[in-house]
PDB file of C-alpha atoms in Angstrom:
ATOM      1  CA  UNK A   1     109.538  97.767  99.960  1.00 54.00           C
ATOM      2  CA  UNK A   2     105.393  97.176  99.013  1.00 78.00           C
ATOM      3  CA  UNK A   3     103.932  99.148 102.670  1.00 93.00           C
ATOM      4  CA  UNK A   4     101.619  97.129 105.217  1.00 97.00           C
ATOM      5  CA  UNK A   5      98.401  95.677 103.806  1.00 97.00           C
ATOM      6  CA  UNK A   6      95.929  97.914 106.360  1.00 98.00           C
ATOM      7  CA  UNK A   7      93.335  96.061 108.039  1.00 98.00           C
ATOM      8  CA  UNK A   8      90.802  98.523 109.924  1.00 98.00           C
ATOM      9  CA  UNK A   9      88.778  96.889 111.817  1.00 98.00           C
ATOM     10  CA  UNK A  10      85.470  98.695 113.733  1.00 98.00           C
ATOM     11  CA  UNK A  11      84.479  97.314 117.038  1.00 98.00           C
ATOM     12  CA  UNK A  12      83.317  97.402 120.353  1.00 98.00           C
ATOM     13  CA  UNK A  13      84.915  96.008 123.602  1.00 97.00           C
ATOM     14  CA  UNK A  14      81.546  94.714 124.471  1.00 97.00           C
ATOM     15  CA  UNK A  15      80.857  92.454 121.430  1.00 97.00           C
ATOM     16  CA  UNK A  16      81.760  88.716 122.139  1.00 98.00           C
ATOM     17  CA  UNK A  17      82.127  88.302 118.054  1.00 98.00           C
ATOM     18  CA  UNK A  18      84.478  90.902 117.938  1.00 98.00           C
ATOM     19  CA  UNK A  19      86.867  89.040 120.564  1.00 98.00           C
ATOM     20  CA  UNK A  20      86.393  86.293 118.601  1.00 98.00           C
ATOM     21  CA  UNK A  21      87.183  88.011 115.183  1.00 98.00           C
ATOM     22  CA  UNK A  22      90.432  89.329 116.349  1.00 98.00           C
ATOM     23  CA  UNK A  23      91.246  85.761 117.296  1.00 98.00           C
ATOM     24  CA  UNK A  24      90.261  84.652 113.583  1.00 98.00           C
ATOM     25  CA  UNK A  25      91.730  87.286 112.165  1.00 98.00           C
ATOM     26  CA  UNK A  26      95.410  86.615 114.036  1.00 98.00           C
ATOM     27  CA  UNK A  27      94.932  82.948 113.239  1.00 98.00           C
ATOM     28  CA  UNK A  28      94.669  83.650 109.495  1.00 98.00           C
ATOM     29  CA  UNK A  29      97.730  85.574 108.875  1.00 98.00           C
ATOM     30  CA  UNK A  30      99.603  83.223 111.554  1.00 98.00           C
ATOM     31  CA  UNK A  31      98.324  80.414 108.654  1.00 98.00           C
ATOM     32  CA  UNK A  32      99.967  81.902 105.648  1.00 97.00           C
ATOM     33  CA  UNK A  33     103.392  81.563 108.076  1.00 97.00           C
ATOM     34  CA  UNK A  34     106.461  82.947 105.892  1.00 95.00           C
ATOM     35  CA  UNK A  35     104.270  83.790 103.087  1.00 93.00           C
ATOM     36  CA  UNK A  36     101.992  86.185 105.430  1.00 95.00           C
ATOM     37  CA  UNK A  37     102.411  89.641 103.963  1.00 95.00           C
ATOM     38  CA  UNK A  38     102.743  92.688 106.561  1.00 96.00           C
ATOM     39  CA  UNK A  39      99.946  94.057 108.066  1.00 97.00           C
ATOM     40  CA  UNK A  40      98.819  97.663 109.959  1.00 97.00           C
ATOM     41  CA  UNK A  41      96.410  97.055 112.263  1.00 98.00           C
ATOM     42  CA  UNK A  42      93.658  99.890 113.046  1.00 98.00           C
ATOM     43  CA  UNK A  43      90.794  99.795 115.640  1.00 98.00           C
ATOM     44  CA  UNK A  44      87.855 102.052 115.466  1.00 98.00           C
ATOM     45  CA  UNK A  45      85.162 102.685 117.360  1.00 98.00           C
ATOM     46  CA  UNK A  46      81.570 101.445 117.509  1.00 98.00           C
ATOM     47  CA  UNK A  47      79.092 101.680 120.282  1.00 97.00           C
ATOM     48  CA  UNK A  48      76.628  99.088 119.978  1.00 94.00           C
ATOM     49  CA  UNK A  49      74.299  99.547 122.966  1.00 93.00           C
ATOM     50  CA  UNK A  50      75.397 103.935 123.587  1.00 94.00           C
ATOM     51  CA  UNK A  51      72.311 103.660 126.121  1.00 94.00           C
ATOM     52  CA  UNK A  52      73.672 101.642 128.298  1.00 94.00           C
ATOM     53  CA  UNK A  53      74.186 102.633 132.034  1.00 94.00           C
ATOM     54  CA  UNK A  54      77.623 102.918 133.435  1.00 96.00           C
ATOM     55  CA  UNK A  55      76.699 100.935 135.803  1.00 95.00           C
ATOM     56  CA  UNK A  56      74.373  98.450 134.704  1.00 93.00           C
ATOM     57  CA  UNK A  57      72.458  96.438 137.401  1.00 89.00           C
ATOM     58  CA  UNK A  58      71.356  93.181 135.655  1.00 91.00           C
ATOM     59  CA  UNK A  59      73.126  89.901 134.838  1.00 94.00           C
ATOM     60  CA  UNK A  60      74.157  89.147 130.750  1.00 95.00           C
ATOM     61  CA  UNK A  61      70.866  87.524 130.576  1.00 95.00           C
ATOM     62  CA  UNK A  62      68.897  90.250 132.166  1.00 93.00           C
ATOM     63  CA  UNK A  63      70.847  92.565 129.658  1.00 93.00           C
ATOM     64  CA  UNK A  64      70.289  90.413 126.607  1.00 92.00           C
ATOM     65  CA  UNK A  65      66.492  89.289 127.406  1.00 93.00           C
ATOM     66  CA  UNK A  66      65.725  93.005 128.130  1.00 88.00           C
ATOM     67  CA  UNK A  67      67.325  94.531 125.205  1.00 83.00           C
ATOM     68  CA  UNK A  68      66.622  92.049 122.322  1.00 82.00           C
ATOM     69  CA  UNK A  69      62.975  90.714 123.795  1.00 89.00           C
ATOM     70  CA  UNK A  70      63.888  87.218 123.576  1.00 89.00           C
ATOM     71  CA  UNK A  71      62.696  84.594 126.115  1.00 94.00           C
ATOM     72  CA  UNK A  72      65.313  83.938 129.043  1.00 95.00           C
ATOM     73  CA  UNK A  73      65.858  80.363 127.657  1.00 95.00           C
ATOM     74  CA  UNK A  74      66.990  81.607 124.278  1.00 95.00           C
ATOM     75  CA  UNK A  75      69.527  83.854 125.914  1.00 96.00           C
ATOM     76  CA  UNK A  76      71.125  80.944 127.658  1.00 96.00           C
ATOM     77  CA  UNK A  77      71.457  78.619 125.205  1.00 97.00           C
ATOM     78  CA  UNK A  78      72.555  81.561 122.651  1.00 96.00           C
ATOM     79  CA  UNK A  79      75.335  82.555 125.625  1.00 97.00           C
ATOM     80  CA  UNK A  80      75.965  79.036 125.420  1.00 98.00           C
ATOM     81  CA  UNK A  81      76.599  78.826 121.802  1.00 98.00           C
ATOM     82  CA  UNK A  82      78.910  81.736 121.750  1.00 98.00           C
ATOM     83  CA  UNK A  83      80.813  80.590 124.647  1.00 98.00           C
ATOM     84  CA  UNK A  84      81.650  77.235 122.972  1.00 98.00           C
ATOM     85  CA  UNK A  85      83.045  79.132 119.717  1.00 98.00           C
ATOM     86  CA  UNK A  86      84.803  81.574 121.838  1.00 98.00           C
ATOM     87  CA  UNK A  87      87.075  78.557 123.237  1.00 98.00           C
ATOM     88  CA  UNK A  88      87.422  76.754 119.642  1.00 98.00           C
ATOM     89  CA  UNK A  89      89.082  80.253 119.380  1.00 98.00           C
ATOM     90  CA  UNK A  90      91.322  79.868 122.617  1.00 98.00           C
ATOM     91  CA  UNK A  91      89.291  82.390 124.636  1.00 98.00           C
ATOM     92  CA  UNK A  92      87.555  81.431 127.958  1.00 98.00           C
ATOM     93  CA  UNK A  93      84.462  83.517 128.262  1.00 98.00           C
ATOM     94  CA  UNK A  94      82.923  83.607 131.724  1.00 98.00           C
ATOM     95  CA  UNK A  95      79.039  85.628 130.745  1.00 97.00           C
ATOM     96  CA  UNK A  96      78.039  85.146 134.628  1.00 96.00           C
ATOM     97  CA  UNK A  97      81.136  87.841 135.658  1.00 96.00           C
ATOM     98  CA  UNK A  98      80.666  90.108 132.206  1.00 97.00           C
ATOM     99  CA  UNK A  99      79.823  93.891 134.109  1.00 96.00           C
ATOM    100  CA  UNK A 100      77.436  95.465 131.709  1.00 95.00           C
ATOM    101  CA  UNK A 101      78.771  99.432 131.216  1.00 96.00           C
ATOM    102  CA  UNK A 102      78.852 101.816 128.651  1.00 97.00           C
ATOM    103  CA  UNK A 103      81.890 101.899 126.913  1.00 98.00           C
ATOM    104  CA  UNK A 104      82.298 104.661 125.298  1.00 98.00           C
ATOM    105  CA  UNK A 105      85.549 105.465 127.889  1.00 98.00           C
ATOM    106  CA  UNK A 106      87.065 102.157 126.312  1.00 98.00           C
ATOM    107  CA  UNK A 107      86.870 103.790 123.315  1.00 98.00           C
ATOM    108  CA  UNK A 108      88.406 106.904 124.116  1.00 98.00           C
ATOM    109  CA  UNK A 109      90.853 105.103 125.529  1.00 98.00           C
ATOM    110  CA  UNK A 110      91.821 102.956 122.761  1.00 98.00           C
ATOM    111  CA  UNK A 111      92.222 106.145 120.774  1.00 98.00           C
ATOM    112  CA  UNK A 112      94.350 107.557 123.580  1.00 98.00           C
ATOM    113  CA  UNK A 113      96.407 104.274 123.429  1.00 98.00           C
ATOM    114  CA  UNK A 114      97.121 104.639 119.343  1.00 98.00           C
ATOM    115  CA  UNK A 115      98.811 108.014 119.806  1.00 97.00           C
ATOM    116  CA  UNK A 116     101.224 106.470 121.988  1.00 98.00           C
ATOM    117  CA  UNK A 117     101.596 103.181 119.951  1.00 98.00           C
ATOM    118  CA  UNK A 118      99.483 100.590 122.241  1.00 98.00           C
ATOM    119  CA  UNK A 119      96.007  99.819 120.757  1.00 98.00           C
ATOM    120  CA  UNK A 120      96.216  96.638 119.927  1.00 98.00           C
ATOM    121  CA  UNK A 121      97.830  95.908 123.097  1.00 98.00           C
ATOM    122  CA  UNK A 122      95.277  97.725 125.225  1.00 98.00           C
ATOM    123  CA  UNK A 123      92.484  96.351 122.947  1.00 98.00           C
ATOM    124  CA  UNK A 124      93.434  92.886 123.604  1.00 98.00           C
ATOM    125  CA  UNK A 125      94.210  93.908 127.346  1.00 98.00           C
ATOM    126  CA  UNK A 126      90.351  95.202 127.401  1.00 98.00           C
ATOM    127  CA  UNK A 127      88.732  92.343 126.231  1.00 98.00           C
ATOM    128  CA  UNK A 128      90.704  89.614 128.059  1.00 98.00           C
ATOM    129  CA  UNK A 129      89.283  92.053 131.133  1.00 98.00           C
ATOM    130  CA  UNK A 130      85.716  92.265 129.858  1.00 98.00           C
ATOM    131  CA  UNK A 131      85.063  88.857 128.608  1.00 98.00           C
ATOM    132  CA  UNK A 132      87.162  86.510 130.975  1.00 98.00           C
ATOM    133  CA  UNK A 133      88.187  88.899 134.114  1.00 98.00           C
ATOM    134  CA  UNK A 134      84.432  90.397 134.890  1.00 97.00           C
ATOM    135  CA  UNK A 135      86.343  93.636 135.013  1.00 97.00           C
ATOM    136  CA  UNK A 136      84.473  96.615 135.680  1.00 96.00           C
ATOM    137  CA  UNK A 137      85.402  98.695 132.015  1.00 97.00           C
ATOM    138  CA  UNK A 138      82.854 101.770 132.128  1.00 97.00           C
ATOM    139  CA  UNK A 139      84.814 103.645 135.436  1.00 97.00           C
ATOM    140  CA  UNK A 140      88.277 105.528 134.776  1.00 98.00           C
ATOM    141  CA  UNK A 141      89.789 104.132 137.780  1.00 98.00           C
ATOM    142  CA  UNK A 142      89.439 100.876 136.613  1.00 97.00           C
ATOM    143  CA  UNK A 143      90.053 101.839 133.067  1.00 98.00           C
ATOM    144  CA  UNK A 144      93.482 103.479 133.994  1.00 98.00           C
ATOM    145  CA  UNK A 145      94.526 100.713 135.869  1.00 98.00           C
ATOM    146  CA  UNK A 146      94.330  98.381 132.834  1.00 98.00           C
ATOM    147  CA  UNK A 147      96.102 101.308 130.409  1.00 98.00           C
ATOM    148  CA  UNK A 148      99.055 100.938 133.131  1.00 98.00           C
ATOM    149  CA  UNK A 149      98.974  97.374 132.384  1.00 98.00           C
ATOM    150  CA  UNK A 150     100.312  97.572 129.251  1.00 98.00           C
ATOM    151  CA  UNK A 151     102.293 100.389 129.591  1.00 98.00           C
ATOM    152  CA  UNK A 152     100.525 103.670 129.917  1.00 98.00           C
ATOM    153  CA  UNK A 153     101.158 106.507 131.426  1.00 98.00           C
ATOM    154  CA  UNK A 154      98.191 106.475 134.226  1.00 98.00           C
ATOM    155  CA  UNK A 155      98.153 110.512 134.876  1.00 98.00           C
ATOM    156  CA  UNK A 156      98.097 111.014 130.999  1.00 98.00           C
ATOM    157  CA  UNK A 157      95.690 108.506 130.511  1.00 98.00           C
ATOM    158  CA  UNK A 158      93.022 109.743 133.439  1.00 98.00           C
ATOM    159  CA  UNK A 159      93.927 113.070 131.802  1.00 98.00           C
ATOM    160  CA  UNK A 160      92.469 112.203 128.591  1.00 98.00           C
ATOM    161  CA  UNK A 161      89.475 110.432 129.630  1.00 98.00           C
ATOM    162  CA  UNK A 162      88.400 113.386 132.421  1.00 98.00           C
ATOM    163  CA  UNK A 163      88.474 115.799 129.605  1.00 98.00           C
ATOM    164  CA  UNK A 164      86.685 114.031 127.116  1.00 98.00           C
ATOM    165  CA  UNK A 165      89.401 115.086 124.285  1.00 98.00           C
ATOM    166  CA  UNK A 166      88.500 111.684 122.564  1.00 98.00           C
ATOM    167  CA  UNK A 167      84.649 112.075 122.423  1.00 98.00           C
ATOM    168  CA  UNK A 168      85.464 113.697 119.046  1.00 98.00           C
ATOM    169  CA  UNK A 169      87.871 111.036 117.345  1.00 98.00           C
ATOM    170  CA  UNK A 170      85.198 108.292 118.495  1.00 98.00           C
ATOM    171  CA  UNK A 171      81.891 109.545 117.411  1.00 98.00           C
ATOM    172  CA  UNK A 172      84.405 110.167 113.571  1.00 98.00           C
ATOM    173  CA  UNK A 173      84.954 106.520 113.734  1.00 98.00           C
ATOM    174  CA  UNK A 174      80.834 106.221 114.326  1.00 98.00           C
ATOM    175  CA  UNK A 175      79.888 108.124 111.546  1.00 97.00           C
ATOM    176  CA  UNK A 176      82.343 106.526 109.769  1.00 96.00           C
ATOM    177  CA  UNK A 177      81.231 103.504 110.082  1.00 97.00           C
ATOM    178  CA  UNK A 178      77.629 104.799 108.838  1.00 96.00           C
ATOM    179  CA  UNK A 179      79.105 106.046 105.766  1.00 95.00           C
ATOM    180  CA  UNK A 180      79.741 102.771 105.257  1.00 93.00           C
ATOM    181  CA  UNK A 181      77.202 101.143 105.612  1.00 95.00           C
ATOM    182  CA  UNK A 182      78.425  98.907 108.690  1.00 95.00           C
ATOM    183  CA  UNK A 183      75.712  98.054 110.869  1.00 92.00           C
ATOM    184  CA  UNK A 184      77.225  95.303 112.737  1.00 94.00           C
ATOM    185  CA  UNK A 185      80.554  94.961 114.124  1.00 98.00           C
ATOM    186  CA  UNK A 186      83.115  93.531 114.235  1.00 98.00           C
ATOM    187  CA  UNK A 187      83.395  94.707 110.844  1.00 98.00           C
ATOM    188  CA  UNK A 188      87.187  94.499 108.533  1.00 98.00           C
ATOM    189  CA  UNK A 189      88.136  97.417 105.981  1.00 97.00           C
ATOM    190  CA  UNK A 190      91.777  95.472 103.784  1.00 97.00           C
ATOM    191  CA  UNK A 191      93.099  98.755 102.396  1.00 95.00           C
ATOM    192  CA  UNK A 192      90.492 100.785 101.565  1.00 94.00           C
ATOM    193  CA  UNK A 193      88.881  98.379  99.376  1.00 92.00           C
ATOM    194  CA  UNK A 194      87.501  95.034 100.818  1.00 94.00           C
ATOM    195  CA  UNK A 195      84.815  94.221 103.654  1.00 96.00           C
ATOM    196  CA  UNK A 196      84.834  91.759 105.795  1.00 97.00           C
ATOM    197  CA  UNK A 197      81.560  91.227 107.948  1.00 97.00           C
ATOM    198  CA  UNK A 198      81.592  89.385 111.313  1.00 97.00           C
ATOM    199  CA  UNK A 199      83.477  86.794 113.357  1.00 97.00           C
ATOM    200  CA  UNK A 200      84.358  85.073 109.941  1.00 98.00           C
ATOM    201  CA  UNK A 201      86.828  81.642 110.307  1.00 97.00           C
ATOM    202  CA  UNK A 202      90.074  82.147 109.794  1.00 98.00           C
ATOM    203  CA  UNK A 203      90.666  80.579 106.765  1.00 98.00           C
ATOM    204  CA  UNK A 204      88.395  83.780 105.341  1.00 98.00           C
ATOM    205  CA  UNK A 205      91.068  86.038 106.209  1.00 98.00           C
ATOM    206  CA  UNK A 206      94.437  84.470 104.799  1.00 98.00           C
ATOM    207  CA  UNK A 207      92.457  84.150 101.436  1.00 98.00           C
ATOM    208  CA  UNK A 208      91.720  88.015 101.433  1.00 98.00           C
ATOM    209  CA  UNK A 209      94.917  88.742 102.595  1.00 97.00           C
ATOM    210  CA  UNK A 210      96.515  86.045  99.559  1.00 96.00           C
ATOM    211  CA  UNK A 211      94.487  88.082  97.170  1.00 96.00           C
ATOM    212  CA  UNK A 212      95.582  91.535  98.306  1.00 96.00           C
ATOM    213  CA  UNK A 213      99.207  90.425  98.236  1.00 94.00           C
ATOM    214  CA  UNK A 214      98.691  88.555  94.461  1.00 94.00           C
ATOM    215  CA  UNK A 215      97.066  92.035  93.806  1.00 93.00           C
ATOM    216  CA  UNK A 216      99.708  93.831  94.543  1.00 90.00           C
ATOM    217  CA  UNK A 217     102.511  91.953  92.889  1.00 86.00           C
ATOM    218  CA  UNK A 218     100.213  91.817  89.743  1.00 83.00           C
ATOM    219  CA  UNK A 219     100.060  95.673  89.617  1.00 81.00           C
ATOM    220  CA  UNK A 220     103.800  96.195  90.318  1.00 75.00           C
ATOM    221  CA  UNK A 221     105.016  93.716  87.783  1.00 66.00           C
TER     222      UNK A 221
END
């Protein structure tokens, strides 16, 4: 039996396009229907604002219009934008309740959540909170409560993000991504050998998944 076609994919809870890109990506293997070859699914880590407070003061548009420079106006109708593509994607993104944090618990989280066999379900579980819920993600109370959610351990999971035993794994995916060259996220790796930049439509993915697969069979015949 040919193994899984590995998709690693490096993101951060906080990026609307990666939300988005997940949603692509899922739509483009759902496409290829019985002809979708099987995939492993990896999330890694990538902080792309590490300054930010825990507890961040300011609106989306405060955020956005502090950190980029760009007029208030431009913000909105760029929020706007986004939010529109978010729903052609099925996802209802509400920017007025987004709580600005750092998330670099999320990620240790997420990491915690892959030794036990749940990333993709807390990663979904984490944006869904972040983007639509105006869940607070930055705290460990609140992040333990959403490990629970989809079926955590809470004691083991406060456990591993009071000690910090993550920090490590996350700041490998980081550099990882630097040795890469990625300098935007969400960003696809399809075994070891293709890149994928951005929130691309779905039809983007089933064609580099087709090709893997065709690849594949070519070599083995």
């Amino acid at each position: 039996m040919t193994s899984p076609i590995k998709i690693d994919i490096w993101s951060d809870i906080a990026c609307p396009w990666c939300y988005i890109g997940k949603r692509h990506l899922e739509s483009g293997i759902a496409a290829l229907g019985d002809a979708a070859p099987a995939v492993e699914i990896e999330y890694h880590s990538y902080e792309l604002s590490p300054d930010t407070p825990v507890d961040y003061a300011g609106s989306t548009v405060d955020f956005l219009a502090h950190r980029k420079g760009m007029p208030v106006e431009q913000v909105e109708q760029m929020l706007e934008r986004v939010t529109g593509i978010a729903a052609q994607a099925g996802l209802s993104y509400d920017f007025d309740a987004v709580v600005h944090t750092k998330t670099l618990k999320a990620h240790e989280l997420l990491h915690f959540a892959k030794e036990h066999g749940l990333q993709l379900e807390l990663s979904e579980r984490l944006f869904r909170a972040y983007f639509t819920e105006g869940r607070h993600v930055g705290r460990i109370d609140a992040l333990v409560e959403l490990a629970v959610e989809v079926g955590l351990d809470a004691d083991a999971a406060r456990e591993a993000l009071e000690s910090g035993r993550f920090g490590p794994a996350v700041q490998a995916d980081i550099a990882q991504a630097g040795a890469y060259g990625i300098q935007g996220v969400p960003f696809f790796v399809f075994d070891d050998k293709y890149g994928v930049s951005g929130a691309q439509p779905a039809e983007v993915f089933s064609q580099v998944l087709t090709q893997i697969a065709g690849e594949r069979e070519g070599a083995a015949a």
